[in-house]
GROMACS .gro file of C-alpha atoms in nm:
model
  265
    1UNK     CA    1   0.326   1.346   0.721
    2UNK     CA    2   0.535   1.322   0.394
    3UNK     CA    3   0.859   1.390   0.276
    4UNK     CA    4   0.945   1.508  -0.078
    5UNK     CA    5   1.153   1.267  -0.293
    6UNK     CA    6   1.509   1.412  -0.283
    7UNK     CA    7   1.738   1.430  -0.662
    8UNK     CA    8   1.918   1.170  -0.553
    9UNK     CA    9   1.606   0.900  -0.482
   10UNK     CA   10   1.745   0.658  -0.726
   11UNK     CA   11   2.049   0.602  -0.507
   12UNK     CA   12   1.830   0.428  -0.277
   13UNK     CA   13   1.768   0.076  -0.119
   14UNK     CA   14   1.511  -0.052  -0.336
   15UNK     CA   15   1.761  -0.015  -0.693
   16UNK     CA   16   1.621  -0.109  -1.023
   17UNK     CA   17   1.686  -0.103  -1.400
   18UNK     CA   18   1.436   0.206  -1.407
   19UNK     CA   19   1.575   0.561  -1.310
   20UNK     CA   20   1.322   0.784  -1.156
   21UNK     CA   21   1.285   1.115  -1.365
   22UNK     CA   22   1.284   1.356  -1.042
   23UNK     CA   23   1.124   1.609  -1.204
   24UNK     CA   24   0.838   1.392  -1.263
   25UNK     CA   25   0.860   1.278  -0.884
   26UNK     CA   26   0.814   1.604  -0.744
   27UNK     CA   27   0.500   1.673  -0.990
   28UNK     CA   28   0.355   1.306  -0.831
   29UNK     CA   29   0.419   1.402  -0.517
   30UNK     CA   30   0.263   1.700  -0.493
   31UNK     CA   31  -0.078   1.562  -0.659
   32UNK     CA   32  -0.025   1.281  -0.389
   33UNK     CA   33  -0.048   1.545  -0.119
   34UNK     CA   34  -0.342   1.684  -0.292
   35UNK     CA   35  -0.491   1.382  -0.303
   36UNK     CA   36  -0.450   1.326   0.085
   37UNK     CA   37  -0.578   1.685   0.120
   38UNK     CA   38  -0.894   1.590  -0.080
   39UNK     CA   39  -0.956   1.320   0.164
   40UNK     CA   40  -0.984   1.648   0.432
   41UNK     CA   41  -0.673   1.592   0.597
   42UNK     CA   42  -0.417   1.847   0.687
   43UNK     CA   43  -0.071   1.743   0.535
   44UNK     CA   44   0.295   1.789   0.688
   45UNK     CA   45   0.567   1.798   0.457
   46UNK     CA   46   0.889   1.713   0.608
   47UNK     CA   47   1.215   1.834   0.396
   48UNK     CA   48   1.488   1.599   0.215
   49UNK     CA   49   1.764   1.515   0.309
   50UNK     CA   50   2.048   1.422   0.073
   51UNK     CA   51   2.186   1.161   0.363
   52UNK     CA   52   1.894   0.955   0.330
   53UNK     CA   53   1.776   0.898  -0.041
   54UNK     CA   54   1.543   0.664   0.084
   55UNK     CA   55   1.353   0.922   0.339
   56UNK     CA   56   1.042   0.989   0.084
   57UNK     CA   57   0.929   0.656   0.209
   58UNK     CA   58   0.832   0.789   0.483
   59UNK     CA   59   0.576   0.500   0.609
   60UNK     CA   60   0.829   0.235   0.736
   61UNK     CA   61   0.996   0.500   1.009
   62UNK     CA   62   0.676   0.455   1.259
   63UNK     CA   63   0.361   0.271   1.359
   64UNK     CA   64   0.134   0.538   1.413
   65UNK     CA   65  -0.198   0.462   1.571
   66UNK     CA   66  -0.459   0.674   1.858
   67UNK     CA   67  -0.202   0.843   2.113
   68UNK     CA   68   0.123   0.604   1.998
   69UNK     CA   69   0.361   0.609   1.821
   70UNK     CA   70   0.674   0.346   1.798
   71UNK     CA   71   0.985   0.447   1.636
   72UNK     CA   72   1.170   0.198   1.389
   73UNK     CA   73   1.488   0.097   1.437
   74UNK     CA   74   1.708  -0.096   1.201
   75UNK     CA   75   2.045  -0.241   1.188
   76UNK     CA   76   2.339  -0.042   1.277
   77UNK     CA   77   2.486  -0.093   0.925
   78UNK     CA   78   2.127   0.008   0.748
   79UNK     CA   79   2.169   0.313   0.514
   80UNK     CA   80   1.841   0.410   0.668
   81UNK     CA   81   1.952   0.421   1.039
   82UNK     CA   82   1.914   0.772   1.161
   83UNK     CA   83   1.621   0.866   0.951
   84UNK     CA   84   1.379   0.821   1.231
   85UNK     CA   85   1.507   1.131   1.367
   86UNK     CA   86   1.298   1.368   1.175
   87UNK     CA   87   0.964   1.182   1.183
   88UNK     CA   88   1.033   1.106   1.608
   89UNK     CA   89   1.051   1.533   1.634
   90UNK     CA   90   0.750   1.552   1.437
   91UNK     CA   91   0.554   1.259   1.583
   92UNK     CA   92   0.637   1.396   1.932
   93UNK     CA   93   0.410   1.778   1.876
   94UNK     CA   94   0.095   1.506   1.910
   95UNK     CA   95   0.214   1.172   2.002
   96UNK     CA   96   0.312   0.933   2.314
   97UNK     CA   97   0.654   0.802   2.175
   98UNK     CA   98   0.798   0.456   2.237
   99UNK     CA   99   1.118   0.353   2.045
  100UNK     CA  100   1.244   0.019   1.941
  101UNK     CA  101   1.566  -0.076   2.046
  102UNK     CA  102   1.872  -0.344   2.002
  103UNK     CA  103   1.852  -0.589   2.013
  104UNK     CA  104   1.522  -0.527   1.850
  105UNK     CA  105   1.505  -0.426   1.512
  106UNK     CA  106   1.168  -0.330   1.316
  107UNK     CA  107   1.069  -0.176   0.990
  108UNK     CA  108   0.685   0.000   0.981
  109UNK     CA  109   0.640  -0.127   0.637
  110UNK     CA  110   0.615  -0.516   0.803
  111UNK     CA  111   0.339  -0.417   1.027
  112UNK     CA  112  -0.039  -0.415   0.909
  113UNK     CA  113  -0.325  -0.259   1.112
  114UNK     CA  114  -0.662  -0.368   1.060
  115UNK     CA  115  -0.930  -0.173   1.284
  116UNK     CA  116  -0.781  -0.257   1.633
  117UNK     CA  117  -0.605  -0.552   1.497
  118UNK     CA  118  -0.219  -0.541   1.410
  119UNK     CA  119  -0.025  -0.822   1.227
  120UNK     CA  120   0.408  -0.806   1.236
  121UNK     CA  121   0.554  -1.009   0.985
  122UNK     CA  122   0.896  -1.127   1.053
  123UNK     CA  123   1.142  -1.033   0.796
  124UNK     CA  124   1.492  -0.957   0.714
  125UNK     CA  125   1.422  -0.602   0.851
  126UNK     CA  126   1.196  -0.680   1.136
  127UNK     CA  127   1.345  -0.970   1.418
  128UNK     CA  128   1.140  -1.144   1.714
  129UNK     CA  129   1.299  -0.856   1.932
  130UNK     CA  130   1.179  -0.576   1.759
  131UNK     CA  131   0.821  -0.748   1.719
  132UNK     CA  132   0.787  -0.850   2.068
  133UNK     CA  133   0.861  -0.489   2.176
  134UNK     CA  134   0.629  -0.370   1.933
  135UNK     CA  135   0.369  -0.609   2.067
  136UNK     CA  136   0.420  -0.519   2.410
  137UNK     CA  137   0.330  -0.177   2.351
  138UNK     CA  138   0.073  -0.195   2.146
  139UNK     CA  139  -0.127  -0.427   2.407
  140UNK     CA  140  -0.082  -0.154   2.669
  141UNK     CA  141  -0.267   0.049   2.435
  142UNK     CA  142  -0.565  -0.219   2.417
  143UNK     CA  143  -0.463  -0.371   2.081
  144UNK     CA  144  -0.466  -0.723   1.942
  145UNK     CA  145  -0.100  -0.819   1.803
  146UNK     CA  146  -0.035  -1.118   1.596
  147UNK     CA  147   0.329  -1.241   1.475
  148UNK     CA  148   0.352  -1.419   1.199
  149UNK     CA  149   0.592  -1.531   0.951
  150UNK     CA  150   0.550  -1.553   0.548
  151UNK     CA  151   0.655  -1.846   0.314
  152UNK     CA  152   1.076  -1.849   0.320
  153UNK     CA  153   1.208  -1.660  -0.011
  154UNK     CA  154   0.873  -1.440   0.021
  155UNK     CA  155   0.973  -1.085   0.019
  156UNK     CA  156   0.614  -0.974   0.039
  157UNK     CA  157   0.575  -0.654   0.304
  158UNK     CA  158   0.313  -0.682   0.504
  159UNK     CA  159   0.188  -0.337   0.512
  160UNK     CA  160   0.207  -0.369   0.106
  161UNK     CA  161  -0.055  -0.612   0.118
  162UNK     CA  162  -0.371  -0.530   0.216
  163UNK     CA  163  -0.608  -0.216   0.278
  164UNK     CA  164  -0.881  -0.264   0.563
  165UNK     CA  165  -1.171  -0.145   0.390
  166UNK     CA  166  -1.358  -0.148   0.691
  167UNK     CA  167  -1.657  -0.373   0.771
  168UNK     CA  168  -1.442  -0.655   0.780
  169UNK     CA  169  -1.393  -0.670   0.447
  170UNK     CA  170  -0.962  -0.659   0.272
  171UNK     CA  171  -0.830  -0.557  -0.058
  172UNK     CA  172  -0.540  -0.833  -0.007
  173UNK     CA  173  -0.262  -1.014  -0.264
  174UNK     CA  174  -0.363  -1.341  -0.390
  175UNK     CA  175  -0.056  -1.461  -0.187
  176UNK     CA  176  -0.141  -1.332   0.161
  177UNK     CA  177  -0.487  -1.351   0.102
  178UNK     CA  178  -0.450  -1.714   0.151
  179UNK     CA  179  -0.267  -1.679   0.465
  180UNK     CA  180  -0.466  -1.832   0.756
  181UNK     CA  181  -0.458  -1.569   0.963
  182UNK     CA  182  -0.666  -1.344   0.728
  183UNK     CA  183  -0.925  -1.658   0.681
  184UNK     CA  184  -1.190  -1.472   0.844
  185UNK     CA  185  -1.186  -1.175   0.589
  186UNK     CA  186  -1.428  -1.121   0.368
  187UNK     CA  187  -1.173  -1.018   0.081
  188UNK     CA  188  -1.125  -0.833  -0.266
  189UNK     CA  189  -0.836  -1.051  -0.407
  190UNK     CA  190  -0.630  -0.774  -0.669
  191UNK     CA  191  -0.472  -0.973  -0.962
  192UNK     CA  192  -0.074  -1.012  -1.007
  193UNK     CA  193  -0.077  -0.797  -1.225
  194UNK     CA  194  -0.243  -0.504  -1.015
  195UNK     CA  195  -0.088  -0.651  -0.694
  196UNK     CA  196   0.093  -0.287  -0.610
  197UNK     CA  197  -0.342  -0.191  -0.546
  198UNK     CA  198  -0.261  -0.415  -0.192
  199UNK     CA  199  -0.089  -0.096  -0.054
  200UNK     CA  200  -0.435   0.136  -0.151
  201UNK     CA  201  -0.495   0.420   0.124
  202UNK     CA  202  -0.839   0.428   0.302
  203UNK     CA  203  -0.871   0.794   0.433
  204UNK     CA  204  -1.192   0.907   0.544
  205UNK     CA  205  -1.431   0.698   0.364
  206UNK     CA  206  -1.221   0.730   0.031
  207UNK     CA  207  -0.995   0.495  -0.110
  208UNK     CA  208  -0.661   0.637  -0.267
  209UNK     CA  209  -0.541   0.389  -0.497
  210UNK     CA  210  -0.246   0.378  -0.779
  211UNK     CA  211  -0.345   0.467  -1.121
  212UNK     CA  212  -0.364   0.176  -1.399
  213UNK     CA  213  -0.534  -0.076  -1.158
  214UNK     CA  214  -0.885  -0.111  -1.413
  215UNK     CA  215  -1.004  -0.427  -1.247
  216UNK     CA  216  -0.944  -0.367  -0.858
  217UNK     CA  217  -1.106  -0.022  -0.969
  218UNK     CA  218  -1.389  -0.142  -1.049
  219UNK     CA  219  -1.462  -0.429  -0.822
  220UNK     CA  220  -1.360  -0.133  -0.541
  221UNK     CA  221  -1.672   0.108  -0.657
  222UNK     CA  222  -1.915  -0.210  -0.661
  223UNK     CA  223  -1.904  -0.185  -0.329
  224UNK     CA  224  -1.996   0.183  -0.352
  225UNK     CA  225  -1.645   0.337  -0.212
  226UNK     CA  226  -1.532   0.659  -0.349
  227UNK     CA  227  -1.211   0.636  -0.559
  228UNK     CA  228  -0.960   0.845  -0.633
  229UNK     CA  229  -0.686   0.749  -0.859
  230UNK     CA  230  -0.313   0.868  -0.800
  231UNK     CA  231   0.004   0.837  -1.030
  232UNK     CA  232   0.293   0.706  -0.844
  233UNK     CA  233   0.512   0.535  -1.142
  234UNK     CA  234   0.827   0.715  -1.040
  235UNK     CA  235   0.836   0.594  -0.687
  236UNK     CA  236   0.712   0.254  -0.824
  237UNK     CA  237   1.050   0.279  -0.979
  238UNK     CA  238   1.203   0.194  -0.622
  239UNK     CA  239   0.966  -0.066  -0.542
  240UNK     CA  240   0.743   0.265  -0.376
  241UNK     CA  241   0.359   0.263  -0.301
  242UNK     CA  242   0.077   0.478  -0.187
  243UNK     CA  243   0.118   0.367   0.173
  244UNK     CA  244   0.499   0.374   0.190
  245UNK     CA  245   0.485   0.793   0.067
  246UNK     CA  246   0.317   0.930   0.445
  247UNK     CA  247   0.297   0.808   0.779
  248UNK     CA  248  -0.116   0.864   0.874
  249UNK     CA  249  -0.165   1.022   1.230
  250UNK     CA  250  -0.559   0.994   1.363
  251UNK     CA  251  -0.503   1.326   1.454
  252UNK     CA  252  -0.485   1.469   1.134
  253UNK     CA  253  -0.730   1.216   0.986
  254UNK     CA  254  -0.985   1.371   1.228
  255UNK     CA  255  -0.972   1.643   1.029
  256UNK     CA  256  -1.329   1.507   0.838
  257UNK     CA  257  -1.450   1.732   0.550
  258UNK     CA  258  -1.806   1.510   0.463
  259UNK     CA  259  -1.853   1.783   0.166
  260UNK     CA  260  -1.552   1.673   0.014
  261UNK     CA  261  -1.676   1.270   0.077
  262UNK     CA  262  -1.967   1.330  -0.110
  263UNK     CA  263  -1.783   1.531  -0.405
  264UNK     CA  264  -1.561   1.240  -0.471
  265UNK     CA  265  -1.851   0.982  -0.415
   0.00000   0.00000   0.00000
Protein backbone atom coordinates (compact mmCIF):
# COMPACT_ATOMS: atom_id res chain seq x y z
CA UNK A 1 0.00 0.00 0.00
CA UNK A 2 1.07 3.67 -0.75
CA UNK A 3 -0.28 6.91 -0.76
CA UNK A 4 0.72 9.70 -3.20
CA UNK A 5 2.44 12.78 -1.67
CA UNK A 6 -0.32 15.46 -1.54
CA UNK A 7 0.70 19.57 -2.82
CA UNK A 8 0.72 20.45 0.42
CA UNK A 9 3.52 17.69 1.83
CA UNK A 10 5.78 20.40 2.98
CA UNK A 11 3.24 21.48 5.58
CA UNK A 12 4.03 18.43 7.37
CA UNK A 13 5.54 17.15 10.74
CA UNK A 14 8.95 16.50 9.76
CA UNK A 15 9.61 20.65 8.51
CA UNK A 16 12.91 21.61 7.10
CA UNK A 17 14.82 24.43 5.36
CA UNK A 18 14.25 22.35 2.03
CA UNK A 19 10.78 22.68 0.19
CA UNK A 20 9.76 19.63 -1.66
CA UNK A 21 9.19 20.45 -5.45
CA UNK A 22 5.77 18.35 -5.73
CA UNK A 23 6.01 17.96 -9.10
CA UNK A 24 9.16 16.16 -8.67
CA UNK A 25 7.44 14.07 -5.77
CA UNK A 26 4.83 12.69 -7.80
CA UNK A 27 7.50 11.69 -10.67
CA UNK A 28 9.52 9.75 -7.46
CA UNK A 29 6.70 8.29 -6.41
CA UNK A 30 5.52 6.77 -9.17
CA UNK A 31 9.10 5.15 -10.10
CA UNK A 32 8.92 4.06 -6.33
CA UNK A 33 5.78 2.10 -7.12
CA UNK A 34 7.47 0.77 -10.11
CA UNK A 35 10.14 -0.20 -8.30
CA UNK A 36 7.92 -2.22 -5.75
CA UNK A 37 6.17 -3.62 -8.85
CA UNK A 38 9.56 -4.84 -10.20
CA UNK A 39 10.06 -6.69 -7.04
CA UNK A 40 6.56 -8.72 -8.37
CA UNK A 41 4.33 -7.24 -6.01
CA UNK A 42 0.92 -5.89 -6.69
CA UNK A 43 0.72 -2.19 -5.44
CA UNK A 44 -2.34 -0.26 -3.77
CA UNK A 45 -2.38 3.31 -4.08
CA UNK A 46 -4.41 4.96 -1.53
CA UNK A 47 -5.53 8.77 -2.44
CA UNK A 48 -4.38 12.15 -0.56
CA UNK A 49 -5.84 13.79 1.53
CA UNK A 50 -5.28 17.52 2.04
CA UNK A 51 -6.15 16.97 6.05
CA UNK A 52 -3.20 14.96 6.51
CA UNK A 53 0.00 16.33 4.67
CA UNK A 54 1.86 13.84 6.35
CA UNK A 55 -0.31 10.66 4.95
CA UNK A 56 2.41 9.73 2.05
CA UNK A 57 4.27 8.23 4.93
CA UNK A 58 2.28 5.73 4.93
CA UNK A 59 4.59 3.08 6.97
CA UNK A 60 4.15 4.43 10.58
CA UNK A 61 0.03 3.94 10.46
CA UNK A 62 0.42 -0.09 10.98
CA UNK A 63 2.53 -3.10 11.85
CA UNK A 64 1.73 -5.35 9.23
CA UNK A 65 2.93 -8.90 9.49
CA UNK A 66 1.21 -12.82 8.38
CA UNK A 67 -2.68 -12.44 9.22
CA UNK A 68 -2.17 -9.05 11.65
CA UNK A 69 -2.34 -6.09 11.52
CA UNK A 70 -2.18 -3.35 14.56
CA UNK A 71 -3.39 0.05 14.02
CA UNK A 72 -1.31 3.13 15.37
CA UNK A 73 -2.60 5.41 17.51
CA UNK A 74 -1.11 8.68 18.59
CA UNK A 75 -1.85 11.49 20.83
CA UNK A 76 -5.10 13.17 20.72
CA UNK A 77 -3.41 16.51 19.85
CA UNK A 78 -1.12 14.71 16.91
CA UNK A 79 -1.78 16.32 13.46
CA UNK A 80 -1.65 12.75 12.35
CA UNK A 81 -4.52 11.34 14.53
CA UNK A 82 -7.22 10.12 12.24
CA UNK A 83 -5.03 9.06 9.43
CA UNK A 84 -5.23 5.45 10.37
CA UNK A 85 -8.60 5.48 9.05
CA UNK A 86 -7.82 4.89 5.48
CA UNK A 87 -5.04 2.29 5.84
CA UNK A 88 -7.49 0.27 8.84
CA UNK A 89 -10.36 0.05 5.66
CA UNK A 90 -7.75 -1.13 3.47
CA UNK A 91 -5.85 -3.43 5.84
CA UNK A 92 -9.23 -4.97 6.83
CA UNK A 93 -10.07 -6.61 2.75
CA UNK A 94 -7.01 -9.18 3.98
CA UNK A 95 -6.13 -8.64 7.50
CA UNK A 96 -7.06 -9.66 11.30
CA UNK A 97 -7.15 -6.04 12.81
CA UNK A 98 -6.15 -5.11 16.35
CA UNK A 99 -5.97 -1.36 17.30
CA UNK A 100 -3.94 0.43 19.83
CA UNK A 101 -5.63 2.38 22.23
CA UNK A 102 -5.28 5.20 25.17
CA UNK A 103 -3.75 5.09 27.10
CA UNK A 104 -1.46 3.45 24.65
CA UNK A 105 0.06 5.33 22.07
CA UNK A 106 2.37 3.83 19.16
CA UNK A 107 3.91 4.97 15.95
CA UNK A 108 4.84 1.91 13.19
CA UNK A 109 7.93 3.72 12.29
CA UNK A 110 9.43 2.70 16.12
CA UNK A 111 8.87 -0.91 15.52
CA UNK A 112 11.50 -3.17 13.60
CA UNK A 113 10.76 -6.74 12.42
CA UNK A 114 13.45 -9.03 11.85
CA UNK A 115 12.26 -12.62 10.52
CA UNK A 116 9.90 -13.54 13.47
CA UNK A 117 11.64 -11.17 15.72
CA UNK A 118 10.14 -7.60 16.52
CA UNK A 119 11.98 -4.81 18.48
CA UNK A 120 9.63 -1.45 19.89
CA UNK A 121 11.65 1.34 20.72
CA UNK A 122 10.22 3.68 23.18
CA UNK A 123 9.95 7.14 21.98
CA UNK A 124 8.21 10.37 22.17
CA UNK A 125 5.57 8.81 19.82
CA UNK A 126 5.46 5.32 21.11
CA UNK A 127 4.77 4.92 25.34
CA UNK A 128 5.08 1.57 27.51
CA UNK A 129 1.19 1.34 26.89
CA UNK A 130 1.13 1.33 23.38
CA UNK A 131 4.25 -1.17 23.31
CA UNK A 132 2.92 -3.53 25.77
CA UNK A 133 -0.31 -3.78 23.72
CA UNK A 134 1.61 -4.18 20.75
CA UNK A 135 3.59 -6.94 22.42
CA UNK A 136 0.69 -8.67 23.62
CA UNK A 137 -0.58 -9.19 20.31
CA UNK A 138 2.07 -9.96 18.53
CA UNK A 139 2.92 -13.02 21.00
CA UNK A 140 -0.56 -14.40 20.33
CA UNK A 141 0.56 -14.53 16.90
CA UNK A 142 3.82 -16.65 17.90
CA UNK A 143 6.27 -13.71 17.75
CA UNK A 144 9.28 -12.71 19.81
CA UNK A 145 8.85 -8.92 21.12
CA UNK A 146 11.60 -7.00 22.66
CA UNK A 147 11.24 -3.32 24.26
CA UNK A 148 13.89 -1.36 24.35
CA UNK A 149 14.86 2.10 24.80
CA UNK A 150 17.65 4.25 22.79
CA UNK A 151 20.33 6.66 24.28
CA UNK A 152 18.17 9.94 25.77
CA UNK A 153 18.35 12.92 23.06
CA UNK A 154 18.51 9.97 20.33
CA UNK A 155 15.85 10.60 17.86
CA UNK A 156 16.86 7.58 15.85
CA UNK A 157 13.50 5.50 14.53
CA UNK A 158 13.79 2.22 14.87
CA UNK A 159 12.27 1.02 11.75
CA UNK A 160 14.83 3.67 10.01
CA UNK A 161 17.57 1.64 11.08
CA UNK A 162 18.09 -1.49 9.85
CA UNK A 163 16.99 -3.89 6.87
CA UNK A 164 16.95 -7.76 7.75
CA UNK A 165 18.73 -9.05 4.93
CA UNK A 166 17.88 -12.37 5.84
CA UNK A 167 20.29 -15.11 7.00
CA UNK A 168 20.87 -13.33 10.01
CA UNK A 169 22.74 -10.90 8.61
CA UNK A 170 21.53 -6.43 9.12
CA UNK A 171 22.25 -3.42 7.09
CA UNK A 172 22.15 -1.32 10.53
CA UNK A 173 23.40 2.54 11.61
CA UNK A 174 26.68 2.68 13.20
CA UNK A 175 24.62 3.92 16.24
CA UNK A 176 22.15 1.05 16.69
CA UNK A 177 24.39 -1.31 15.35
CA UNK A 178 26.12 -1.13 18.60
CA UNK A 179 23.07 -1.63 20.54
CA UNK A 180 23.26 -4.90 22.54
CA UNK A 181 20.35 -6.24 21.54
CA UNK A 182 21.46 -6.56 17.85
CA UNK A 183 24.98 -8.16 19.20
CA UNK A 184 24.20 -11.34 17.65
CA UNK A 185 23.91 -9.89 14.02
CA UNK A 186 26.14 -10.48 11.64
CA UNK A 187 25.96 -6.75 10.25
CA UNK A 188 26.69 -4.35 7.19
CA UNK A 189 27.41 -1.09 9.20
CA UNK A 190 26.26 2.00 6.39
CA UNK A 191 28.45 5.14 7.02
CA UNK A 192 26.94 8.57 8.47
CA UNK A 193 26.96 9.78 5.65
CA UNK A 194 24.74 7.05 3.83
CA UNK A 195 22.90 6.37 7.16
CA UNK A 196 19.25 7.11 5.34
CA UNK A 197 20.49 3.23 3.40
CA UNK A 198 19.29 1.82 7.25
CA UNK A 199 15.63 2.18 6.02
CA UNK A 200 16.56 -0.08 2.51
CA UNK A 201 13.46 -2.37 1.45
CA UNK A 202 14.08 -6.18 1.10
CA UNK A 203 11.21 -7.41 -1.23
CA UNK A 204 11.47 -10.68 -2.67
CA UNK A 205 15.05 -11.36 -2.75
CA UNK A 206 15.81 -7.69 -3.97
CA UNK A 207 16.96 -4.93 -2.05
CA UNK A 208 15.34 -1.39 -2.82
CA UNK A 209 17.64 1.08 -1.62
CA UNK A 210 17.93 5.14 -1.94
CA UNK A 211 19.96 6.41 -4.72
CA UNK A 212 23.52 8.11 -3.90
CA UNK A 213 24.47 5.42 -1.28
CA UNK A 214 28.01 4.22 -3.51
CA UNK A 215 29.54 2.42 -0.58
CA UNK A 216 26.51 0.49 1.13
CA UNK A 217 25.90 -0.29 -2.72
CA UNK A 218 28.55 -1.98 -3.15
CA UNK A 219 29.30 -3.80 0.01
CA UNK A 220 25.27 -4.86 -0.54
CA UNK A 221 26.08 -6.72 -4.11
CA UNK A 222 29.29 -8.46 -2.45
CA UNK A 223 27.07 -10.42 -0.93
CA UNK A 224 25.42 -11.19 -4.26
CA UNK A 225 21.85 -9.35 -3.56
CA UNK A 226 20.14 -7.78 -6.41
CA UNK A 227 19.92 -3.95 -6.19
CA UNK A 228 17.82 -1.61 -7.35
CA UNK A 229 18.38 1.98 -6.79
CA UNK A 230 15.39 4.51 -6.15
CA UNK A 231 15.37 8.42 -5.98
CA UNK A 232 13.57 9.64 -3.01
CA UNK A 233 15.32 13.27 -2.41
CA UNK A 234 11.99 15.04 -2.23
CA UNK A 235 10.55 13.01 0.55
CA UNK A 236 14.09 13.05 2.11
CA UNK A 237 13.17 16.65 2.29
CA UNK A 238 10.74 15.71 5.30
CA UNK A 239 13.04 13.48 6.94
CA UNK A 240 11.15 10.53 4.41
CA UNK A 241 12.65 7.05 3.48
CA UNK A 242 12.08 4.02 1.39
CA UNK A 243 10.37 2.20 4.23
CA UNK A 244 8.30 5.09 5.58
CA UNK A 245 6.54 5.53 1.60
CA UNK A 246 4.27 1.83 1.86
CA UNK A 247 3.09 -0.31 4.44
CA UNK A 248 4.27 -4.18 3.06
CA UNK A 249 1.39 -6.83 3.45
CA UNK A 250 2.76 -10.74 2.99
CA UNK A 251 -0.10 -11.02 1.03
CA UNK A 252 0.86 -8.98 -1.67
CA UNK A 253 4.56 -9.89 -1.26
CA UNK A 254 3.44 -13.46 -2.15
CA UNK A 255 2.91 -12.27 -5.25
CA UNK A 256 6.72 -13.85 -6.38
CA UNK A 257 7.70 -13.16 -10.04
CA UNK A 258 11.40 -15.32 -9.95
CA UNK A 259 11.76 -14.01 -13.78
CA UNK A 260 11.83 -10.66 -12.64
CA UNK A 261 14.54 -11.82 -9.57
CA UNK A 262 16.80 -13.00 -11.99
CA UNK A 263 16.41 -9.84 -14.44
CA UNK A 264 17.47 -7.55 -11.72
CA UNK A 265 20.18 -10.05 -10.40
Amino acid sequence: FTCRPGKNIGEGMSQTAHIPDYPKALLQHQKYCAALEKCGVRVTLLPEDPSFPDKCFINDMAVVTGPLAVISNFASESPRQGEQKDVAAALAMEKFLKFITPPGRLDAGDVLQIGDQFFISLSDYTNPAGAAQLALFLKEYGYNVTTLTLPENNTLRLSTAATDLGHNRLLIREELARHFSFITYDKIIVPYTERRAGAALMINGILLLPAGCPETLEEVRSLGIPVIEVDISEFEKMNGTLRCLSLRSEAAESMYQQDKIRKYA
